[in-house]
Amino acid sequence: MEKNKLDSLKRMTPSMRKIVDFEAKEAKRILDKLGEDANEKRIYEELRLFWNQEAPDVKEEKEIFLSGSVGEFRVKLFYPEKKAQGNYECIIFIHGGGFTVGSIESHEGIVKRLANETGAMVASVDYHLAPTYKYPVQLNECVQVLEHLYENAEAYQIDQNQLSVAGDSAGANLSLAVALKMRDENRKVQLKSMLLYYGSFGLKDSRSMHLYGGYWDGLKFEDLAYYKKIYAEEAFLEDKYRNLLNSDLTYGLSPAYIMACDLDPLQDDSILLKEIFDEHGIKNTFEMYEGVIHGFLHYSSQLEEAYASIKSSAKFYNEL
């Protein structure tokens, strides 16, 4: 254990610890299998494939491609099992992974469960990854998806007045950044809600960053600094849509579901966001999950807390 860190392993629920131990062994097996072809992205994707084996069915899946500033990128549309009365509501889902890993496939289980629980069509964005492509490429692509769906709502059987954003970790950062750009630039899209799962919103140092993080989540203090460094050039580090705490978070934002977990180095980012929203009357629901680690939503096929959070965020969404 690193100096001054709390012992997260002993604080995990038995189910969470079992998953952490399994993933450590599985990562080694994948590393040995891939040999010289191993890299962080491939190991991440293969680990997630295991957890997505038990993803639920949805009614329909469609794949579309949009052309952005650095080339074509993919968006996958997941229509829920339950047929909508009229057009579907729509949630644009932005995956996490430190802006460097992750994909539509890695987050498929989360997205399918979210679609079926909310009854909304969920559009999952396969934005270009850092460090090959740096900020603001990722943000611009997510904005482009939102505006494309808004402008072509009838073609996708969605209600252009019922659009939301959702994301986990880095995806929560991008989701809030999209919402801020919509507000600041007076764009046509009015968001229904934001679903923000254990996000990184701009803190550079915090209590939780020093107490938590290890091999099990890839979020040691130096890891956090690395992700920020390779996501954006020096000139953009304090841009208000990169470090969201440099934006005005006090007005004009849609209701937010904010989820955190107690063994997460990024826990304090979510707590801070909740306190800002509370102070300025921005509607939000905040939930803290105990005994689980950053990224735990991936384990919703076997971890009770993960599926509970998806259901809880869907309840928040459906009651708006």
GROMACS .gro file of C-alpha atoms in nm:
model
  320
    1MET     CA    1   0.000   0.000   0.000
    2GLU     CA    2   0.125   0.349  -0.086
    3LYS     CA    3   0.231   0.584   0.188
    4ASN     CA    4  -0.062   0.761   0.361
    5LYS     CA    5  -0.330   0.577   0.161
    6LEU     CA    6  -0.620   0.405   0.332
    7ASP     CA    7  -0.645   0.030   0.281
    8SER     CA    8  -0.914   0.020   0.012
    9LEU     CA    9  -0.892  -0.357  -0.026
   10LYS     CA   10  -1.016  -0.423   0.326
   11ARG     CA   11  -1.292  -0.163   0.287
   12MET     CA   12  -1.441  -0.324  -0.025
   13THR     CA   13  -1.758  -0.528  -0.008
   14PRO     CA   14  -1.689  -0.902  -0.043
   15SER     CA   15  -1.837  -0.897  -0.395
   16MET     CA   16  -1.624  -0.600  -0.498
   17ARG     CA   17  -1.306  -0.761  -0.361
   18LYS     CA   18  -1.384  -1.084  -0.544
   19ILE     CA   19  -1.415  -0.892  -0.872
   20VAL     CA   20  -1.090  -0.701  -0.809
   21ASP     CA   21  -0.901  -1.026  -0.745
   22PHE     CA   22  -1.053  -1.185  -1.055
   23GLU     CA   23  -0.960  -0.889  -1.274
   24ALA     CA   24  -0.600  -0.890  -1.154
   25LYS     CA   25  -0.564  -1.254  -1.258
   26GLU     CA   26  -0.755  -1.199  -1.582
   27ALA     CA   27  -0.537  -0.899  -1.676
   28LYS     CA   28  -0.226  -1.114  -1.634
   29ARG     CA   29  -0.377  -1.388  -1.850
   30ILE     CA   30  -0.464  -1.137  -2.123
   31LEU     CA   31  -0.116  -0.983  -2.103
   32ASP     CA   32   0.045  -1.325  -2.145
   33LYS     CA   33  -0.187  -1.410  -2.434
   34LEU     CA   34  -0.123  -1.086  -2.624
   35GLY     CA   35   0.251  -1.083  -2.565
   36GLU     CA   36   0.418  -0.812  -2.772
   37ASP     CA   37   0.078  -0.695  -2.899
   38ALA     CA   38  -0.034  -0.599  -2.548
   39ASN     CA   39  -0.117  -0.238  -2.471
   40GLU     CA   40  -0.345  -0.058  -2.227
   41LYS     CA   41  -0.633  -0.023  -2.474
   42ARG     CA   42  -0.637  -0.391  -2.577
   43ILE     CA   43  -0.618  -0.517  -2.219
   44TYR     CA   44  -0.896  -0.278  -2.115
   45GLU     CA   45  -1.121  -0.387  -2.401
   46GLU     CA   46  -1.069  -0.758  -2.339
   47LEU     CA   47  -1.141  -0.723  -1.968
   48ARG     CA   48  -1.466  -0.542  -2.046
   49LEU     CA   49  -1.572  -0.806  -2.298
   50PHE     CA   50  -1.601  -1.056  -2.014
   51TRP     CA   51  -1.837  -0.834  -1.815
   52ASN     CA   52  -2.051  -0.756  -2.120
   53GLN     CA   53  -2.126  -1.122  -2.194
   54GLU     CA   54  -2.443  -1.101  -1.985
   55ALA     CA   55  -2.562  -0.766  -2.122
   56PRO     CA   56  -2.940  -0.763  -2.171
   57ASP     CA   57  -3.108  -0.755  -2.510
   58VAL     CA   58  -3.247  -0.434  -2.652
   59LYS     CA   59  -3.515  -0.397  -2.918
   60GLU     CA   60  -3.286  -0.268  -3.193
   61GLU     CA   61  -2.931  -0.147  -3.256
   62LYS     CA   62  -2.825   0.089  -3.534
   63GLU     CA   63  -2.481   0.217  -3.625
   64ILE     CA   64  -2.418   0.556  -3.783
   65PHE     CA   65  -2.101   0.741  -3.881
   66LEU     CA   66  -2.038   1.115  -3.858
   67SER     CA   67  -1.754   1.311  -4.011
   68GLY     CA   68  -1.564   1.532  -3.767
   69SER     CA   69  -1.257   1.753  -3.778
   70VAL     CA   70  -1.014   1.459  -3.761
   71GLY     CA   71  -1.216   1.209  -3.961
   72GLU     CA   72  -1.510   0.976  -3.935
   73PHE     CA   73  -1.630   0.843  -3.600
   74ARG     CA   74  -1.898   0.598  -3.497
   75VAL     CA   75  -2.218   0.629  -3.294
   76LYS     CA   76  -2.433   0.331  -3.197
   77LEU     CA   77  -2.802   0.369  -3.120
   78PHE     CA   78  -2.964   0.134  -2.869
   79TYR     CA   79  -3.344   0.126  -2.871
   80PRO     CA   80  -3.500  -0.011  -2.549
   81GLU     CA   81  -3.712  -0.323  -2.527
   82LYS     CA   82  -4.019  -0.122  -2.435
   83LYS     CA   83  -4.179   0.058  -2.729
   84ALA     CA   84  -4.231   0.430  -2.678
   85GLN     CA   85  -4.569   0.596  -2.717
   86GLY     CA   86  -4.471   0.824  -3.001
   87ASN     CA   87  -4.104   0.911  -3.040
   88TYR     CA   88  -3.837   0.796  -2.797
   89GLU     CA   89  -3.658   1.019  -2.556
   90CYS     CA   90  -3.282   1.011  -2.618
   91ILE     CA   91  -2.974   0.996  -2.397
   92ILE     CA   92  -2.632   1.062  -2.549
   93PHE     CA   93  -2.392   0.836  -2.358
   94ILE     CA   94  -2.023   0.931  -2.343
   95HIS     CA   95  -1.792   0.656  -2.220
   96GLY     CA   96  -1.512   0.690  -1.968
   97GLY     CA   97  -1.156   0.559  -1.974
   98GLY     CA   98  -0.936   0.858  -1.898
   99PHE     CA   99  -0.995   0.990  -2.251
  100THR     CA  100  -0.739   0.729  -2.367
  101VAL     CA  101  -0.927   0.397  -2.365
  102GLY     CA  102  -1.287   0.279  -2.388
  103SER     CA  103  -1.534   0.232  -2.669
  104ILE     CA  104  -1.894   0.156  -2.754
  105GLU     CA  105  -1.815  -0.212  -2.694
  106SER     CA  106  -1.644  -0.164  -2.357
  107HIS     CA  107  -1.952   0.012  -2.216
  108GLU     CA  108  -2.222  -0.190  -2.393
  109GLY     CA  109  -2.360  -0.353  -2.078
  110ILE     CA  110  -2.400  -0.018  -1.902
  111VAL     CA  111  -2.565   0.139  -2.207
  112LYS     CA  112  -2.810  -0.145  -2.269
  113ARG     CA  113  -2.921  -0.151  -1.907
  114LEU     CA  114  -2.961   0.228  -1.911
  115ALA     CA  115  -3.173   0.210  -2.227
  116ASN     CA  116  -3.405  -0.057  -2.088
  117GLU     CA  117  -3.437   0.105  -1.745
  118THR     CA  118  -3.510   0.456  -1.878
  119GLY     CA  119  -3.708   0.356  -2.186
  120ALA     CA  120  -3.497   0.604  -2.384
  121MET     CA  121  -3.294   0.542  -2.696
  122VAL     CA  122  -2.929   0.566  -2.590
  123ALA     CA  123  -2.673   0.688  -2.843
  124SER     CA  124  -2.322   0.571  -2.748
  125VAL     CA  125  -2.037   0.784  -2.887
  126ASP     CA  126  -1.707   0.633  -3.006
  127TYR     CA  127  -1.510   0.959  -2.994
  128HIS     CA  128  -1.144   0.974  -3.101
  129LEU     CA  129  -0.906   0.894  -2.816
  130ALA     CA  130  -0.606   1.074  -2.669
  131PRO     CA  131  -0.312   1.095  -2.695
  132THR     CA  132  -0.337   1.057  -3.073
  133TYR     CA  133  -0.617   1.313  -3.075
  134LYS     CA  134  -0.624   1.578  -2.807
  135TYR     CA  135  -0.882   1.809  -2.656
  136PRO     CA  136  -1.105   1.967  -2.783
  137VAL     CA  137  -1.155   1.695  -3.049
  138GLN     CA  138  -1.350   1.472  -2.807
  139LEU     CA  139  -1.576   1.752  -2.686
  140ASN     CA  140  -1.648   1.874  -3.037
  141GLU     CA  141  -1.745   1.525  -3.151
  142CYS     CA  142  -1.986   1.481  -2.858
  143VAL     CA  143  -2.145   1.819  -2.933
  144GLN     CA  144  -2.173   1.717  -3.298
  145VAL     CA  145  -2.360   1.397  -3.204
  146LEU     CA  146  -2.605   1.589  -2.988
  147GLU     CA  147  -2.676   1.846  -3.257
  148HIS     CA  148  -2.701   1.584  -3.532
  149LEU     CA  149  -2.963   1.391  -3.338
  150TYR     CA  150  -3.149   1.712  -3.260
  151GLU     CA  151  -3.156   1.821  -3.625
  152ASN     CA  152  -3.250   1.473  -3.752
  153ALA     CA  153  -3.477   1.364  -3.470
  154GLU     CA  154  -3.759   1.229  -3.687
  155ALA     CA  155  -3.520   1.006  -3.882
  156TYR     CA  156  -3.418   0.838  -3.555
  157GLN     CA  157  -3.770   0.829  -3.402
  158ILE     CA  158  -3.668   1.056  -3.116
  159ASP     CA  159  -3.817   1.367  -2.956
  160GLN     CA  160  -3.576   1.656  -3.010
  161ASN     CA  161  -3.710   1.824  -2.696
  162GLN     CA  162  -3.622   1.527  -2.475
  163LEU     CA  163  -3.244   1.496  -2.511
  164SER     CA  164  -3.009   1.422  -2.221
  165VAL     CA  165  -2.640   1.351  -2.170
  166ALA     CA  166  -2.485   1.077  -1.957
  167GLY     CA  167  -2.135   0.952  -1.893
  168ASP     CA  168  -1.903   0.777  -1.653
  169SER     CA  169  -1.569   0.918  -1.531
  170ALA     CA  170  -1.411   1.105  -1.826
  171GLY     CA  171  -1.750   1.069  -1.995
  172ALA     CA  172  -1.916   1.256  -1.709
  173ASN     CA  173  -1.662   1.536  -1.761
  174LEU     CA  174  -1.751   1.550  -2.132
  175SER     CA  175  -2.124   1.532  -2.056
  176LEU     CA  176  -2.111   1.836  -1.829
  177ALA     CA  177  -1.883   2.015  -2.079
  178VAL     CA  178  -2.141   1.955  -2.355
  179ALA     CA  179  -2.416   2.097  -2.133
  180LEU     CA  180  -2.207   2.405  -2.056
  181LYS     CA  181  -2.137   2.470  -2.424
  182MET     CA  182  -2.507   2.440  -2.507
  183ARG     CA  183  -2.584   2.701  -2.242
  184ASP     CA  184  -2.295   2.940  -2.309
  185GLU     CA  185  -2.331   2.946  -2.686
  186ASN     CA  186  -2.711   2.968  -2.683
  187ARG     CA  187  -2.746   2.661  -2.901
  188LYS     CA  188  -3.091   2.531  -2.989
  189VAL     CA  189  -3.068   2.212  -2.783
  190GLN     CA  190  -3.230   2.227  -2.440
  191LEU     CA  191  -3.122   1.929  -2.231
  192LYS     CA  192  -3.366   1.738  -2.015
  193SER     CA  193  -3.103   1.605  -1.773
  194MET     CA  194  -2.745   1.503  -1.702
  195LEU     CA  195  -2.653   1.162  -1.558
  196LEU     CA  196  -2.301   1.197  -1.416
  197TYR     CA  197  -2.140   0.880  -1.282
  198TYR     CA  198  -1.820   0.922  -1.072
  199GLY     CA  199  -1.694   1.210  -1.284
  200SER     CA  200  -1.373   1.410  -1.299
  201PHE     CA  201  -1.470   1.777  -1.305
  202GLY     CA  202  -1.147   1.966  -1.248
  203LEU     CA  203  -0.997   1.917  -0.903
  204LYS     CA  204  -0.616   1.901  -0.921
  205ASP     CA  205  -0.568   1.785  -0.563
  206SER     CA  206  -0.811   1.659  -0.302
  207ARG     CA  207  -0.851   1.449   0.008
  208SER     CA  208  -0.990   1.155  -0.188
  209MET     CA  209  -0.705   1.164  -0.442
  210HIS     CA  210  -0.457   1.113  -0.159
  211LEU     CA  211  -0.653   0.848   0.030
  212TYR     CA  212  -0.763   0.616  -0.251
  213GLY     CA  213  -0.650   0.465  -0.580
  214GLY     CA  214  -0.435   0.166  -0.667
  215TYR     CA  215  -0.370  -0.113  -0.915
  216TRP     CA  216  -0.740  -0.205  -0.904
  217ASP     CA  217  -0.860   0.121  -1.066
  218GLY     CA  218  -0.549   0.267  -1.237
  219LEU     CA  219  -0.605   0.595  -1.054
  220LYS     CA  220  -0.300   0.649  -0.839
  221PHE     CA  221  -0.209   1.016  -0.801
  222GLU     CA  222   0.050   0.998  -1.081
  223ASP     CA  223  -0.205   0.823  -1.306
  224LEU     CA  224  -0.449   1.111  -1.266
  225ALA     CA  225  -0.178   1.360  -1.359
  226TYR     CA  226  -0.082   1.148  -1.662
  227TYR     CA  227  -0.436   1.136  -1.801
  228LYS     CA  228  -0.472   1.513  -1.775
  229LYS     CA  229  -0.136   1.572  -1.940
  230ILE     CA  230  -0.199   1.355  -2.246
  231TYR     CA  231  -0.560   1.467  -2.292
  232ALA     CA  232  -0.484   1.833  -2.351
  233GLU     CA  233  -0.195   2.054  -2.457
  234GLU     CA  234  -0.058   2.297  -2.197
  235ALA     CA  235  -0.246   2.588  -2.353
  236PHE     CA  236  -0.580   2.414  -2.296
  237LEU     CA  237  -0.532   2.280  -1.943
  238GLU     CA  238  -0.729   2.564  -1.786
  239ASP     CA  239  -0.986   2.596  -2.063
  240LYS     CA  240  -1.327   2.619  -1.901
  241TYR     CA  241  -1.458   2.316  -2.090
  242ARG     CA  242  -1.155   2.106  -1.993
  243ASN     CA  243  -1.127   2.211  -1.630
  244LEU     CA  244  -1.497   2.252  -1.564
  245LEU     CA  245  -1.439   2.429  -1.232
  246ASN     CA  246  -1.327   2.728  -1.440
  247SER     CA  247  -1.680   2.744  -1.586
  248ASP     CA  248  -1.971   2.913  -1.415
  249LEU     CA  249  -2.162   2.621  -1.264
  250THR     CA  250  -2.418   2.835  -1.084
  251TYR     CA  251  -2.698   2.876  -1.340
  252GLY     CA  252  -2.875   2.748  -1.648
  253LEU     CA  253  -2.800   2.376  -1.619
  254SER     CA  254  -3.049   2.091  -1.641
  255PRO     CA  255  -3.122   1.859  -1.345
  256ALA     CA  256  -2.837   1.624  -1.263
  257TYR     CA  257  -2.800   1.279  -1.115
  258ILE     CA  258  -2.456   1.278  -0.951
  259MET     CA  259  -2.313   0.945  -0.837
  260ALA     CA  260  -1.996   0.884  -0.638
  261CYS     CA  261  -1.837   0.590  -0.462
  262ASP     CA  262  -1.648   0.598  -0.137
  263LEU     CA  263  -1.324   0.424  -0.245
  264ASP     CA  264  -1.273   0.650  -0.547
  265PRO     CA  265  -0.992   0.906  -0.582
  266LEU     CA  266  -1.241   1.122  -0.778
  267GLN     CA  267  -1.504   1.111  -0.503
  268ASP     CA  268  -1.444   1.475  -0.401
  269ASP     CA  269  -1.510   1.602  -0.754
  270SER     CA  270  -1.868   1.475  -0.732
  271ILE     CA  271  -1.918   1.604  -0.378
  272LEU     CA  272  -1.794   1.949  -0.480
  273LEU     CA  273  -2.025   1.959  -0.784
  274LYS     CA  274  -2.323   1.859  -0.568
  275GLU     CA  275  -2.245   2.135  -0.316
  276ILE     CA  276  -2.218   2.400  -0.590
  277PHE     CA  277  -2.549   2.288  -0.740
  278ASP     CA  278  -2.718   2.282  -0.399
  279GLU     CA  279  -2.598   2.633  -0.320
  280HIS     CA  280  -2.734   2.775  -0.644
  281GLY     CA  281  -3.059   2.585  -0.673
  282ILE     CA  282  -2.969   2.352  -0.959
  283LYS     CA  283  -3.184   2.044  -0.913
  284ASN     CA  284  -2.982   1.733  -0.842
  285THR     CA  285  -2.986   1.394  -0.675
  286PHE     CA  286  -2.659   1.279  -0.518
  287GLU     CA  287  -2.580   0.920  -0.423
  288MET     CA  288  -2.273   0.769  -0.262
  289TYR     CA  289  -2.213   0.395  -0.296
  290GLU     CA  290  -2.015   0.229  -0.019
  291GLY     CA  291  -1.746  -0.037  -0.048
  292VAL     CA  292  -1.702  -0.010  -0.426
  293ILE     CA  293  -1.437   0.138  -0.654
  294HIS     CA  294  -1.422   0.376  -0.948
  295GLY     CA  295  -1.554   0.205  -1.259
  296PHE     CA  296  -1.785  -0.031  -1.070
  297LEU     CA  297  -2.075   0.020  -1.314
  298HIS     CA  298  -1.904  -0.223  -1.552
  299TYR     CA  299  -1.982  -0.508  -1.313
  300SER     CA  300  -2.360  -0.466  -1.312
  301SER     CA  301  -2.412  -0.828  -1.419
  302GLN     CA  302  -2.265  -0.947  -1.088
  303LEU     CA  303  -2.243  -0.649  -0.852
  304GLU     CA  304  -2.566  -0.544  -0.681
  305GLU     CA  305  -2.454  -0.186  -0.623
  306ALA     CA  306  -2.377  -0.131  -0.992
  307TYR     CA  307  -2.720  -0.229  -1.120
  308ALA     CA  308  -2.879  -0.040  -0.829
  309SER     CA  309  -2.708   0.281  -0.941
  310ILE     CA  310  -2.826   0.241  -1.301
  311LYS     CA  311  -3.180   0.180  -1.178
  312SER     CA  312  -3.161   0.476  -0.941
  313SER     CA  313  -3.038   0.712  -1.213
  314ALA     CA  314  -3.316   0.584  -1.440
  315LYS     CA  315  -3.572   0.654  -1.166
  316PHE     CA  316  -3.437   1.009  -1.133
  317TYR     CA  317  -3.455   1.050  -1.511
  318ASN     CA  318  -3.808   0.912  -1.544
  319GLU     CA  319  -3.946   1.128  -1.266
  320LEU     CA  320  -3.838   1.457  -1.426
   0.00000   0.00000   0.00000
